[in-house]
């Protein structure tokens, strides 16, 4: 069967008749038709890209599974949450029935991964997962629990899981036509004052700031290299999410300049990524709870940059989330007593990501003149 694009019916009949009369000309005419035919249509819905940046708590150290000496799952691992609080976390893991496909979800945008963690087919994820400064995304695929958390070889989650599920549910509406890409660029043990120091703060620009910008630019320029299926989809850089602060809270001088450094970071990221009003969602460093001291001062600085009276330029396009309510007691209430890593508590990491995602959705919809439904 021959198909002709955008050719009226009489012209089709005439072409077929001519092809029948002059068989020698048929290959040439077919080549002409192919050359004039349009390529695959450019998809209408953009690929929304959100950049997630920070230090080790953005890398993510929520324990997916960890057993106690008796072989029982520790409290607040992801496995424990799925099993004990299924009304809130059960959707994160799918149990395939014997003899059936792993895709057991009735929702078109999710399926199950090989280890049965639910895969968001409408949310893509890429992360650097590296100790060096090379602009390479070492890990990428569809978002699921075991994809991009922790350092190499660790079975952990970060804020990306709650963030990705939230923005996916609220912006994609579970439609396969809509897609989101999370680009996570994070390194453990890095300060804003030195490592991520933005150009506007003066002094030496932080090498991790430079690498972050370089990595995001390189990835945006090569999205189809990571995700060939998105070849014909327009790309829209839609937001920047920041979860960092522990290292700066270890030093009085770094703490004192954190607010100005964070404001400069927002300004410079927008300039260097070419989006003047890029929505920015900040997850405060609330892992120490409400204890006074430099940790509290860092949180105060993080909340301050979203104050529209204090920073009119950020009014309506920057949001800070107070994450201190998500601090949980150490072991045995959590998998560990590593307070600087939220005690490896997956509920904490999920809630941090979810709250940052909710704030981001509000900013994105506001920037587009829409409201959350």
C-alpha atoms as a printed R data frame, in Angstrom:
    type eleno elety resid chain resno      x       y       z
1   ATOM     1    CA   UNK     A     1  0.000   0.000   0.000
2   ATOM     2    CA   UNK     A     2  1.365   3.412  -1.026
3   ATOM     3    CA   UNK     A     3  0.897   6.407   1.338
4   ATOM     4    CA   UNK     A     4  1.170  10.022   0.287
5   ATOM     5    CA   UNK     A     5  1.388  12.869   2.740
6   ATOM     6    CA   UNK     A     6 -0.781  15.987   2.238
7   ATOM     7    CA   UNK     A     7 -1.661  15.212  -1.434
8   ATOM     8    CA   UNK     A     8 -5.281  15.711  -2.646
9   ATOM     9    CA   UNK     A     9 -7.147  12.628  -3.827
10  ATOM    10    CA   UNK     A    10 -7.127  13.525  -7.571
11  ATOM    11    CA   UNK     A    11 -3.372  14.024  -7.409
12  ATOM    12    CA   UNK     A    12 -2.956  10.608  -5.806
13  ATOM    13    CA   UNK     A    13 -5.002   8.990  -8.587
14  ATOM    14    CA   UNK     A    14 -2.975  10.824 -11.230
15  ATOM    15    CA   UNK     A    15  0.329   9.756  -9.641
16  ATOM    16    CA   UNK     A    16 -0.753   6.135  -9.524
17  ATOM    17    CA   UNK     A    17 -1.928   6.197 -13.133
18  ATOM    18    CA   UNK     A    18  1.295   7.784 -14.301
19  ATOM    19    CA   UNK     A    19  3.287   5.259 -12.348
20  ATOM    20    CA   UNK     A    20  1.373   2.496 -14.088
21  ATOM    21    CA   UNK     A    21  1.904   3.996 -17.517
22  ATOM    22    CA   UNK     A    22  5.621   4.719 -17.080
23  ATOM    23    CA   UNK     A    23  7.091   2.041 -14.878
24  ATOM    24    CA   UNK     A    24 10.665   3.218 -15.392
25  ATOM    25    CA   UNK     A    25  9.913   6.544 -13.665
26  ATOM    26    CA   UNK     A    26  8.370   4.991 -10.543
27  ATOM    27    CA   UNK     A    27 11.509   4.759  -8.314
28  ATOM    28    CA   UNK     A    28 12.423   8.371  -9.094
29  ATOM    29    CA   UNK     A    29  8.929   9.596  -8.217
30  ATOM    30    CA   UNK     A    30  8.950   7.612  -4.984
31  ATOM    31    CA   UNK     A    31 12.262   9.212  -4.005
32  ATOM    32    CA   UNK     A    32 10.832  12.665  -4.715
33  ATOM    33    CA   UNK     A    33  7.805  11.944  -2.545
34  ATOM    34    CA   UNK     A    34  9.963  10.685   0.328
35  ATOM    35    CA   UNK     A    35 12.164  13.757   0.124
36  ATOM    36    CA   UNK     A    36  9.160  16.092   0.304
37  ATOM    37    CA   UNK     A    37  7.453  14.212   3.141
38  ATOM    38    CA   UNK     A    38  7.758  15.794   6.598
39  ATOM    39    CA   UNK     A    39  9.770  14.006   9.304
40  ATOM    40    CA   UNK     A    40  8.338  12.764  12.614
41  ATOM    41    CA   UNK     A    41  6.134  15.453  14.190
42  ATOM    42    CA   UNK     A    42  7.603  17.537  16.978
43  ATOM    43    CA   UNK     A    43  5.777  16.676  20.174
44  ATOM    44    CA   UNK     A    44  3.554  19.394  21.550
45  ATOM    45    CA   UNK     A    45  4.185  18.890  25.254
46  ATOM    46    CA   UNK     A    46  7.625  19.988  26.476
47  ATOM    47    CA   UNK     A    47 10.042  17.979  28.548
48  ATOM    48    CA   UNK     A    48 10.069  19.934  31.808
49  ATOM    49    CA   UNK     A    49 13.531  19.894  33.348
50  ATOM    50    CA   UNK     A    50 14.161  20.443  37.056
51  ATOM    51    CA   UNK     A    51 17.727  20.754  38.339
52  ATOM    52    CA   UNK     A    52 18.364  19.358  41.839
53  ATOM    53    CA   UNK     A    53 21.568  20.546  43.514
54  ATOM    54    CA   UNK     A    54 23.208  20.273  46.919
55  ATOM    55    CA   UNK     A    55 25.556  18.261  49.077
56  ATOM    56    CA   UNK     A    56 25.194  14.817  50.678
57  ATOM    57    CA   UNK     A    57 21.554  15.197  51.678
58  ATOM    58    CA   UNK     A    58 20.684  15.947  48.067
59  ATOM    59    CA   UNK     A    59 22.775  12.943  47.059
60  ATOM    60    CA   UNK     A    60 20.477  11.143  49.497
61  ATOM    61    CA   UNK     A    61 21.113   8.704  52.314
62  ATOM    62    CA   UNK     A    62 17.707   7.321  53.183
63  ATOM    63    CA   UNK     A    63 18.120   3.582  53.768
64  ATOM    64    CA   UNK     A    64 15.924   1.570  51.428
65  ATOM    65    CA   UNK     A    65 16.438  -1.555  53.492
66  ATOM    66    CA   UNK     A    66 18.442  -2.246  56.639
67  ATOM    67    CA   UNK     A    67 17.991  -5.100  59.103
68  ATOM    68    CA   UNK     A    68 18.579  -5.211  62.849
69  ATOM    69    CA   UNK     A    69 20.465  -8.002  64.600
70  ATOM    70    CA   UNK     A    70 17.310 -10.107  64.722
71  ATOM    71    CA   UNK     A    71 16.847  -9.818  60.963
72  ATOM    72    CA   UNK     A    72 13.893  -7.435  61.171
73  ATOM    73    CA   UNK     A    73 13.545  -4.379  58.969
74  ATOM    74    CA   UNK     A    74 14.589  -1.256  60.858
75  ATOM    75    CA   UNK     A    75 12.098   1.518  61.434
76  ATOM    76    CA   UNK     A    76 11.650   4.106  58.668
77  ATOM    77    CA   UNK     A    77 13.561   2.335  55.923
78  ATOM    78    CA   UNK     A    78 11.660   2.520  52.658
79  ATOM    79    CA   UNK     A    79 10.782  -1.165  52.896
80  ATOM    80    CA   UNK     A    80  9.417  -0.554  56.412
81  ATOM    81    CA   UNK     A    81  7.348   2.435  55.266
82  ATOM    82    CA   UNK     A    82  5.842   0.526  52.342
83  ATOM    83    CA   UNK     A    83  4.909  -2.367  54.613
84  ATOM    84    CA   UNK     A    84  3.715  -0.408  57.640
85  ATOM    85    CA   UNK     A    85  2.248   2.759  56.154
86  ATOM    86    CA   UNK     A    86  0.866   1.479  52.834
87  ATOM    87    CA   UNK     A    87 -1.754   4.205  52.544
88  ATOM    88    CA   UNK     A    88  1.065   6.745  52.124
89  ATOM    89    CA   UNK     A    89  3.936   4.735  50.676
90  ATOM    90    CA   UNK     A    90  2.460   1.574  49.219
91  ATOM    91    CA   UNK     A    91  2.399   3.050  45.712
92  ATOM    92    CA   UNK     A    92  6.203   3.104  45.703
93  ATOM    93    CA   UNK     A    93  6.454  -0.651  45.333
94  ATOM    94    CA   UNK     A    94  4.486  -2.985  43.094
95  ATOM    95    CA   UNK     A    95  4.030  -6.686  43.760
96  ATOM    96    CA   UNK     A    96  3.706  -8.500  40.410
97  ATOM    97    CA   UNK     A    97  1.340 -11.456  40.404
98  ATOM    98    CA   UNK     A    98  2.693 -14.801  39.331
99  ATOM    99    CA   UNK     A    99  2.355 -15.393  35.613
100 ATOM   100    CA   UNK     A   100  1.652 -11.751  34.843
101 ATOM   101    CA   UNK     A   101  3.694  -8.842  33.561
102 ATOM   102    CA   UNK     A   102  5.489  -6.597  36.020
103 ATOM   103    CA   UNK     A   103  3.274  -3.733  34.852
104 ATOM   104    CA   UNK     A   104  0.527  -4.249  37.442
105 ATOM   105    CA   UNK     A   105 -0.438  -0.616  37.856
106 ATOM   106    CA   UNK     A   106 -3.735   0.724  36.573
107 ATOM   107    CA   UNK     A   107 -2.108   4.136  36.235
108 ATOM   108    CA   UNK     A   108 -0.595   4.577  32.741
109 ATOM   109    CA   UNK     A   109  2.470   6.467  33.963
110 ATOM   110    CA   UNK     A   110  3.862   3.801  36.313
111 ATOM   111    CA   UNK     A   111  5.132   0.238  36.118
112 ATOM   112    CA   UNK     A   112  7.349  -1.980  38.252
113 ATOM   113    CA   UNK     A   113 11.142  -2.208  38.111
114 ATOM   114    CA   UNK     A   114 13.141  -5.417  38.285
115 ATOM   115    CA   UNK     A   115 13.321  -5.159  42.063
116 ATOM   116    CA   UNK     A   116  9.634  -4.175  42.003
117 ATOM   117    CA   UNK     A   117 10.057  -0.532  42.947
118 ATOM   118    CA   UNK     A   118  7.477   1.435  41.015
119 ATOM   119    CA   UNK     A   119  8.848   3.082  37.888
120 ATOM   120    CA   UNK     A   120  7.516   6.480  36.846
121 ATOM   121    CA   UNK     A   121  7.396   6.302  33.080
122 ATOM   122    CA   UNK     A   122  6.466   9.987  32.931
123 ATOM   123    CA   UNK     A   123  9.409  11.113  35.109
124 ATOM   124    CA   UNK     A   124 12.976  10.701  33.869
125 ATOM   125    CA   UNK     A   125 16.020  10.985  36.113
126 ATOM   126    CA   UNK     A   126 19.722  11.549  35.581
127 ATOM   127    CA   UNK     A   127 22.429  12.130  38.185
128 ATOM   128    CA   UNK     A   128 26.159  12.648  38.206
129 ATOM   129    CA   UNK     A   129 26.815   9.955  40.864
130 ATOM   130    CA   UNK     A   130 30.497  10.880  40.759
131 ATOM   131    CA   UNK     A   131 33.233  12.211  43.025
132 ATOM   132    CA   UNK     A   132 34.973  14.097  40.233
133 ATOM   133    CA   UNK     A   133 33.934  17.254  38.378
134 ATOM   134    CA   UNK     A   134 33.380  15.740  34.949
135 ATOM   135    CA   UNK     A   135 30.112  16.943  33.321
136 ATOM   136    CA   UNK     A   136 28.741  13.440  32.918
137 ATOM   137    CA   UNK     A   137 25.500  11.913  34.125
138 ATOM   138    CA   UNK     A   138 26.630   8.454  35.172
139 ATOM   139    CA   UNK     A   139 23.186   7.118  36.077
140 ATOM   140    CA   UNK     A   140 19.951   7.740  34.221
141 ATOM   141    CA   UNK     A   141 16.587   6.181  33.475
142 ATOM   142    CA   UNK     A   142 12.994   6.379  34.656
143 ATOM   143    CA   UNK     A   143 12.523   7.476  38.244
144 ATOM   144    CA   UNK     A   144 12.249   4.716  40.837
145 ATOM   145    CA   UNK     A   145 13.453   4.234  44.385
146 ATOM   146    CA   UNK     A   146 16.769   2.541  43.718
147 ATOM   147    CA   UNK     A   147 17.962   4.676  40.802
148 ATOM   148    CA   UNK     A   148 19.856   7.779  41.952
149 ATOM   149    CA   UNK     A   149 20.182   7.812  45.729
150 ATOM   150    CA   UNK     A   150 23.344   7.437  47.782
151 ATOM   151    CA   UNK     A   151 26.945   7.282  46.727
152 ATOM   152    CA   UNK     A   152 28.114   4.577  44.359
153 ATOM   153    CA   UNK     A   153 26.843   1.152  45.402
154 ATOM   154    CA   UNK     A   154 24.605   2.410  48.222
155 ATOM   155    CA   UNK     A   155 20.966   1.325  48.217
156 ATOM   156    CA   UNK     A   156 19.444   4.638  49.305
157 ATOM   157    CA   UNK     A   157 17.067   7.432  48.330
158 ATOM   158    CA   UNK     A   158 17.292  11.207  48.354
159 ATOM   159    CA   UNK     A   159 14.743  14.018  48.006
160 ATOM   160    CA   UNK     A   160 14.399  13.254  44.302
161 ATOM   161    CA   UNK     A   161 11.890  10.479  44.983
162 ATOM   162    CA   UNK     A   162  9.321  12.609  46.821
163 ATOM   163    CA   UNK     A   163 10.052  15.569  44.551
164 ATOM   164    CA   UNK     A   164  9.641  13.538  41.360
165 ATOM   165    CA   UNK     A   165  6.418  11.848  42.434
166 ATOM   166    CA   UNK     A   166  4.943  15.175  43.502
167 ATOM   167    CA   UNK     A   167  5.752  17.207  40.400
168 ATOM   168    CA   UNK     A   168  4.871  14.217  38.228
169 ATOM   169    CA   UNK     A   169  1.435  13.799  39.790
170 ATOM   170    CA   UNK     A   170  0.642  17.502  39.807
171 ATOM   171    CA   UNK     A   171  2.087  18.649  36.495
172 ATOM   172    CA   UNK     A   172  1.755  15.543  34.330
173 ATOM   173    CA   UNK     A   173 -1.657  14.382  35.555
174 ATOM   174    CA   UNK     A   174 -0.532  10.805  34.821
175 ATOM   175    CA   UNK     A   175 -0.481  11.446  31.075
176 ATOM   176    CA   UNK     A   176  2.082   9.697  28.937
177 ATOM   177    CA   UNK     A   177  2.157  12.746  26.673
178 ATOM   178    CA   UNK     A   178  3.748  14.853  29.438
179 ATOM   179    CA   UNK     A   179  7.269  14.220  30.673
180 ATOM   180    CA   UNK     A   180  9.515  15.517  33.440
181 ATOM   181    CA   UNK     A   181 13.289  15.182  33.707
182 ATOM   182    CA   UNK     A   182 15.124  15.564  37.004
183 ATOM   183    CA   UNK     A   183 18.820  16.429  36.713
184 ATOM   184    CA   UNK     A   184 20.521  15.828  40.047
185 ATOM   185    CA   UNK     A   185 24.015  17.291  40.420
186 ATOM   186    CA   UNK     A   186 25.264  16.821  43.976
187 ATOM   187    CA   UNK     A   187 28.412  16.014  45.926
188 ATOM   188    CA   UNK     A   188 28.817  15.146  49.594
189 ATOM   189    CA   UNK     A   189 30.593  17.419  52.069
190 ATOM   190    CA   UNK     A   190 30.456  20.643  50.036
191 ATOM   191    CA   UNK     A   191 29.912  24.189  51.308
192 ATOM   192    CA   UNK     A   192 28.198  27.120  49.658
193 ATOM   193    CA   UNK     A   193 30.841  29.546  50.935
194 ATOM   194    CA   UNK     A   194 33.721  27.751  49.177
195 ATOM   195    CA   UNK     A   195 32.757  24.774  47.000
196 ATOM   196    CA   UNK     A   196 29.551  26.161  45.464
197 ATOM   197    CA   UNK     A   197 30.596  29.796  45.853
198 ATOM   198    CA   UNK     A   198 28.749  31.827  43.187
199 ATOM   199    CA   UNK     A   199 30.529  34.469  41.090
200 ATOM   200    CA   UNK     A   200 28.590  37.393  42.579
201 ATOM   201    CA   UNK     A   201 29.919  36.621  46.064
202 ATOM   202    CA   UNK     A   202 33.424  37.639  44.996
203 ATOM   203    CA   UNK     A   203 36.638  35.747  45.544
204 ATOM   204    CA   UNK     A   204 37.317  32.427  43.851
205 ATOM   205    CA   UNK     A   205 34.268  30.932  42.160
206 ATOM   206    CA   UNK     A   206 33.562  27.546  43.667
207 ATOM   207    CA   UNK     A   207 34.729  24.635  41.498
208 ATOM   208    CA   UNK     A   208 31.512  22.774  42.229
209 ATOM   209    CA   UNK     A   209 29.447  25.767  41.170
210 ATOM   210    CA   UNK     A   210 31.319  25.800  37.875
211 ATOM   211    CA   UNK     A   211 30.990  22.053  37.435
212 ATOM   212    CA   UNK     A   212 27.275  22.165  38.239
213 ATOM   213    CA   UNK     A   213 26.621  24.801  35.587
214 ATOM   214    CA   UNK     A   214 28.814  22.974  33.067
215 ATOM   215    CA   UNK     A   215 27.099  19.648  33.787
216 ATOM   216    CA   UNK     A   216 23.595  21.070  33.432
217 ATOM   217    CA   UNK     A   217 24.460  22.828  30.183
218 ATOM   218    CA   UNK     A   218 26.128  19.734  28.745
219 ATOM   219    CA   UNK     A   219 23.206  17.520  29.693
220 ATOM   220    CA   UNK     A   220 20.605  19.899  28.271
221 ATOM   221    CA   UNK     A   221 22.588  19.945  25.033
222 ATOM   222    CA   UNK     A   222 22.647  16.137  24.900
223 ATOM   223    CA   UNK     A   223 19.306  15.020  26.291
224 ATOM   224    CA   UNK     A   224 18.694  12.677  23.363
225 ATOM   225    CA   UNK     A   225 22.054  11.044  24.086
226 ATOM   226    CA   UNK     A   226 20.651   9.949  27.433
227 ATOM   227    CA   UNK     A   227 16.993   9.657  26.419
228 ATOM   228    CA   UNK     A   228 16.616   8.984  22.658
229 ATOM   229    CA   UNK     A   229 12.842   8.725  23.013
230 ATOM   230    CA   UNK     A   230 12.676  12.471  23.697
231 ATOM   231    CA   UNK     A   231 14.256  13.416  20.376
232 ATOM   232    CA   UNK     A   232 11.246  15.303  19.053
233 ATOM   233    CA   UNK     A   233 10.109  16.899  22.292
234 ATOM   234    CA   UNK     A   234 10.852  20.562  23.088
235 ATOM   235    CA   UNK     A   235 12.816  21.129  26.294
236 ATOM   236    CA   UNK     A   236 11.874  23.637  28.980
237 ATOM   237    CA   UNK     A   237 14.121  24.362  31.952
238 ATOM   238    CA   UNK     A   238 11.417  24.769  34.592
239 ATOM   239    CA   UNK     A   239 13.026  24.945  38.023
240 ATOM   240    CA   UNK     A   240 16.022  24.731  40.340
241 ATOM   241    CA   UNK     A   241 15.867  22.904  43.697
242 ATOM   242    CA   UNK     A   242 18.495  23.398  46.440
243 ATOM   243    CA   UNK     A   243 19.057  21.243  49.559
244 ATOM   244    CA   UNK     A   244 22.369  22.023  51.230
245 ATOM   245    CA   UNK     A   245 23.768  23.729  54.320
246 ATOM   246    CA   UNK     A   246 25.351  21.308  56.765
247 ATOM   247    CA   UNK     A   247 28.960  22.163  55.956
248 ATOM   248    CA   UNK     A   248 28.410  25.914  56.157
249 ATOM   249    CA   UNK     A   249 26.862  25.432  59.586
250 ATOM   250    CA   UNK     A   250 30.163  24.005  60.806
251 ATOM   251    CA   UNK     A   251 31.865  27.401  60.538
252 ATOM   252    CA   UNK     A   252 30.789  30.720  62.067
253 ATOM   253    CA   UNK     A   253 32.000  32.843  59.152
254 ATOM   254    CA   UNK     A   254 30.331  30.609  56.571
255 ATOM   255    CA   UNK     A   255 27.110  30.731  58.581
256 ATOM   256    CA   UNK     A   256 27.223  34.528  58.773
257 ATOM   257    CA   UNK     A   257 27.485  34.930  54.984
258 ATOM   258    CA   UNK     A   258 25.118  32.102  54.034
259 ATOM   259    CA   UNK     A   259 22.115  34.312  53.262
260 ATOM   260    CA   UNK     A   260 24.011  36.613  50.923
261 ATOM   261    CA   UNK     A   261 25.731  33.661  49.263
262 ATOM   262    CA   UNK     A   262 22.406  31.905  48.698
263 ATOM   263    CA   UNK     A   263 20.825  35.024  47.204
264 ATOM   264    CA   UNK     A   264 23.839  35.356  44.900
265 ATOM   265    CA   UNK     A   265 23.597  31.693  43.964
266 ATOM   266    CA   UNK     A   266 20.007  32.174  42.802
267 ATOM   267    CA   UNK     A   267 20.902  35.249  40.760
268 ATOM   268    CA   UNK     A   268 23.957  33.656  39.156
269 ATOM   269    CA   UNK     A   269 22.283  30.333  38.350
270 ATOM   270    CA   UNK     A   270 19.538  32.213  36.535
271 ATOM   271    CA   UNK     A   271 22.106  34.172  34.541
272 ATOM   272    CA   UNK     A   272 24.322  31.197  33.741
273 ATOM   273    CA   UNK     A   273 21.408  28.938  32.739
274 ATOM   274    CA   UNK     A   274 19.687  31.700  30.791
275 ATOM   275    CA   UNK     A   275 16.337  31.783  32.608
276 ATOM   276    CA   UNK     A   276 15.907  35.151  34.388
277 ATOM   277    CA   UNK     A   277 12.937  34.155  36.562
278 ATOM   278    CA   UNK     A   278 13.727  30.459  36.953
279 ATOM   279    CA   UNK     A   279 11.579  29.104  39.824
280 ATOM   280    CA   UNK     A   280 13.722  28.130  42.811
281 ATOM   281    CA   UNK     A   281 12.634  25.789  45.619
282 ATOM   282    CA   UNK     A   282 14.866  25.623  48.701
283 ATOM   283    CA   UNK     A   283 14.650  22.790  51.200
284 ATOM   284    CA   UNK     A   284 16.021  24.166  54.457
285 ATOM   285    CA   UNK     A   285 18.664  22.238  56.380
286 ATOM   286    CA   UNK     A   286 16.295  21.099  59.102
287 ATOM   287    CA   UNK     A   287 17.996  17.835  60.032
288 ATOM   288    CA   UNK     A   288 18.973  19.203  63.481
289 ATOM   289    CA   UNK     A   289 15.374  20.037  64.326
290 ATOM   290    CA   UNK     A   290 14.731  23.150  66.364
291 ATOM   291    CA   UNK     A   291 17.983  23.166  68.325
292 ATOM   292    CA   UNK     A   292 19.448  26.695  68.603
293 ATOM   293    CA   UNK     A   293 22.869  27.557  67.228
294 ATOM   294    CA   UNK     A   294 24.473  27.744  63.818
295 ATOM   295    CA   UNK     A   295 22.175  25.056  62.383
296 ATOM   296    CA   UNK     A   296 19.181  27.221  63.218
297 ATOM   297    CA   UNK     A   297 20.962  30.255  61.773
298 ATOM   298    CA   UNK     A   298 21.425  28.447  58.456
299 ATOM   299    CA   UNK     A   299 17.689  27.648  58.350
300 ATOM   300    CA   UNK     A   300 16.862  31.282  59.139
301 ATOM   301    CA   UNK     A   301 19.063  32.384  56.237
302 ATOM   302    CA   UNK     A   302 17.452  29.870  53.885
303 ATOM   303    CA   UNK     A   303 13.952  31.025  54.798
304 ATOM   304    CA   UNK     A   304 14.942  34.685  54.493
305 ATOM   305    CA   UNK     A   305 15.744  34.587  50.775
306 ATOM   306    CA   UNK     A   306 12.119  33.695  50.016
307 ATOM   307    CA   UNK     A   307 10.854  36.757  51.896
308 ATOM   308    CA   UNK     A   308  9.426  39.030  49.207
309 ATOM   309    CA   UNK     A   309  9.729  42.097  51.412
310 ATOM   310    CA   UNK     A   310 13.398  41.407  52.011
311 ATOM   311    CA   UNK     A   311 14.104  40.348  48.410
312 ATOM   312    CA   UNK     A   312 11.492  41.877  46.084
313 ATOM   313    CA   UNK     A   313 13.232  40.331  43.059
314 ATOM   314    CA   UNK     A   314 12.486  36.860  44.467
315 ATOM   315    CA   UNK     A   315  8.852  37.563  45.329
316 ATOM   316    CA   UNK     A   316  6.717  34.865  43.745
317 ATOM   317    CA   UNK     A   317  9.594  32.980  42.106
318 ATOM   318    CA   UNK     A   318 11.571  31.668  45.106
319 ATOM   319    CA   UNK     A   319 10.134  29.464  47.847
320 ATOM   320    CA   UNK     A   320 11.810  28.088  50.964
321 ATOM   321    CA   UNK     A   321 10.445  25.108  52.853
322 ATOM   322    CA   UNK     A   322 11.041  24.704  56.586
323 ATOM   323    CA   UNK     A   323 11.977  21.025  56.843
324 ATOM   324    CA   UNK     A   324 12.567  20.949  60.609
325 ATOM   325    CA   UNK     A   325  9.205  19.215  61.205
326 ATOM   326    CA   UNK     A   326 10.572  16.253  59.228
327 ATOM   327    CA   UNK     A   327 13.407  15.602  61.677
328 ATOM   328    CA   UNK     A   328 12.922  12.198  63.307
329 ATOM   329    CA   UNK     A   329 14.496  10.674  66.406
330 ATOM   330    CA   UNK     A   330 17.602   8.530  65.909
331 ATOM   331    CA   UNK     A   331 17.773   4.757  66.216
332 ATOM   332    CA   UNK     A   332 15.666   2.824  67.043
333 ATOM   333    CA   UNK     A   333 13.056   5.246  65.614
334 ATOM   334    CA   UNK     A   334 15.286   5.614  62.535
335 ATOM   335    CA   UNK     A   335 17.782   3.311  60.839
336 ATOM   336    CA   UNK     A   336 20.752   5.140  62.427
337 ATOM   337    CA   UNK     A   337 21.892   8.007  64.630
338 ATOM   338    CA   UNK     A   338 23.582   9.947  61.813
339 ATOM   339    CA   UNK     A   339 21.790  13.219  62.423
340 ATOM   340    CA   UNK     A   340 23.593  15.022  59.594
341 ATOM   341    CA   UNK     A   341 21.979  12.509  57.198
342 ATOM   342    CA   UNK     A   342 18.478  12.703  58.659
343 ATOM   343    CA   UNK     A   343 19.347   9.511  60.608
344 ATOM   344    CA   UNK     A   344 19.013   7.681  57.258
345 ATOM   345    CA   UNK     A   345 15.252   8.017  57.736
346 ATOM   346    CA   UNK     A   346 13.360   7.591  54.461
347 ATOM   347    CA   UNK     A   347 10.267   9.331  55.774
348 ATOM   348    CA   UNK     A   348 12.381  12.445  56.311
349 ATOM   349    CA   UNK     A   349 13.865  12.298  52.825
350 ATOM   350    CA   UNK     A   350 10.474  11.644  51.247
351 ATOM   351    CA   UNK     A   351  8.838  14.569  53.072
352 ATOM   352    CA   UNK     A   352 11.707  16.936  52.250
353 ATOM   353    CA   UNK     A   353 11.400  16.086  48.558
354 ATOM   354    CA   UNK     A   354  7.619  16.215  48.593
355 ATOM   355    CA   UNK     A   355  7.516  19.625  50.282
356 ATOM   356    CA   UNK     A   356 10.093  21.003  47.854
357 ATOM   357    CA   UNK     A   357  8.038  19.566  44.992
358 ATOM   358    CA   UNK     A   358  4.824  21.155  46.249
359 ATOM   359    CA   UNK     A   359  6.564  24.523  46.523
360 ATOM   360    CA   UNK     A   360  8.000  24.105  43.036
361 ATOM   361    CA   UNK     A   361  4.610  23.283  41.521
362 ATOM   362    CA   UNK     A   362  3.122  26.462  42.974
363 ATOM   363    CA   UNK     A   363  5.972  28.531  41.523
364 ATOM   364    CA   UNK     A   364  5.738  26.891  38.090
365 ATOM   365    CA   UNK     A   365  1.983  27.301  37.846
366 ATOM   366    CA   UNK     A   366  2.249  30.909  38.972
367 ATOM   367    CA   UNK     A   367  4.874  31.581  36.318
368 ATOM   368    CA   UNK     A   368  2.500  30.134  33.725
369 ATOM   369    CA   UNK     A   369 -0.516  32.044  34.999
370 ATOM   370    CA   UNK     A   370 -2.231  28.911  36.242
371 ATOM   371    CA   UNK     A   371 -3.459  27.623  39.574
372 ATOM   372    CA   UNK     A   372 -3.145  24.221  41.180
373 ATOM   373    CA   UNK     A   373 -6.319  22.193  40.718
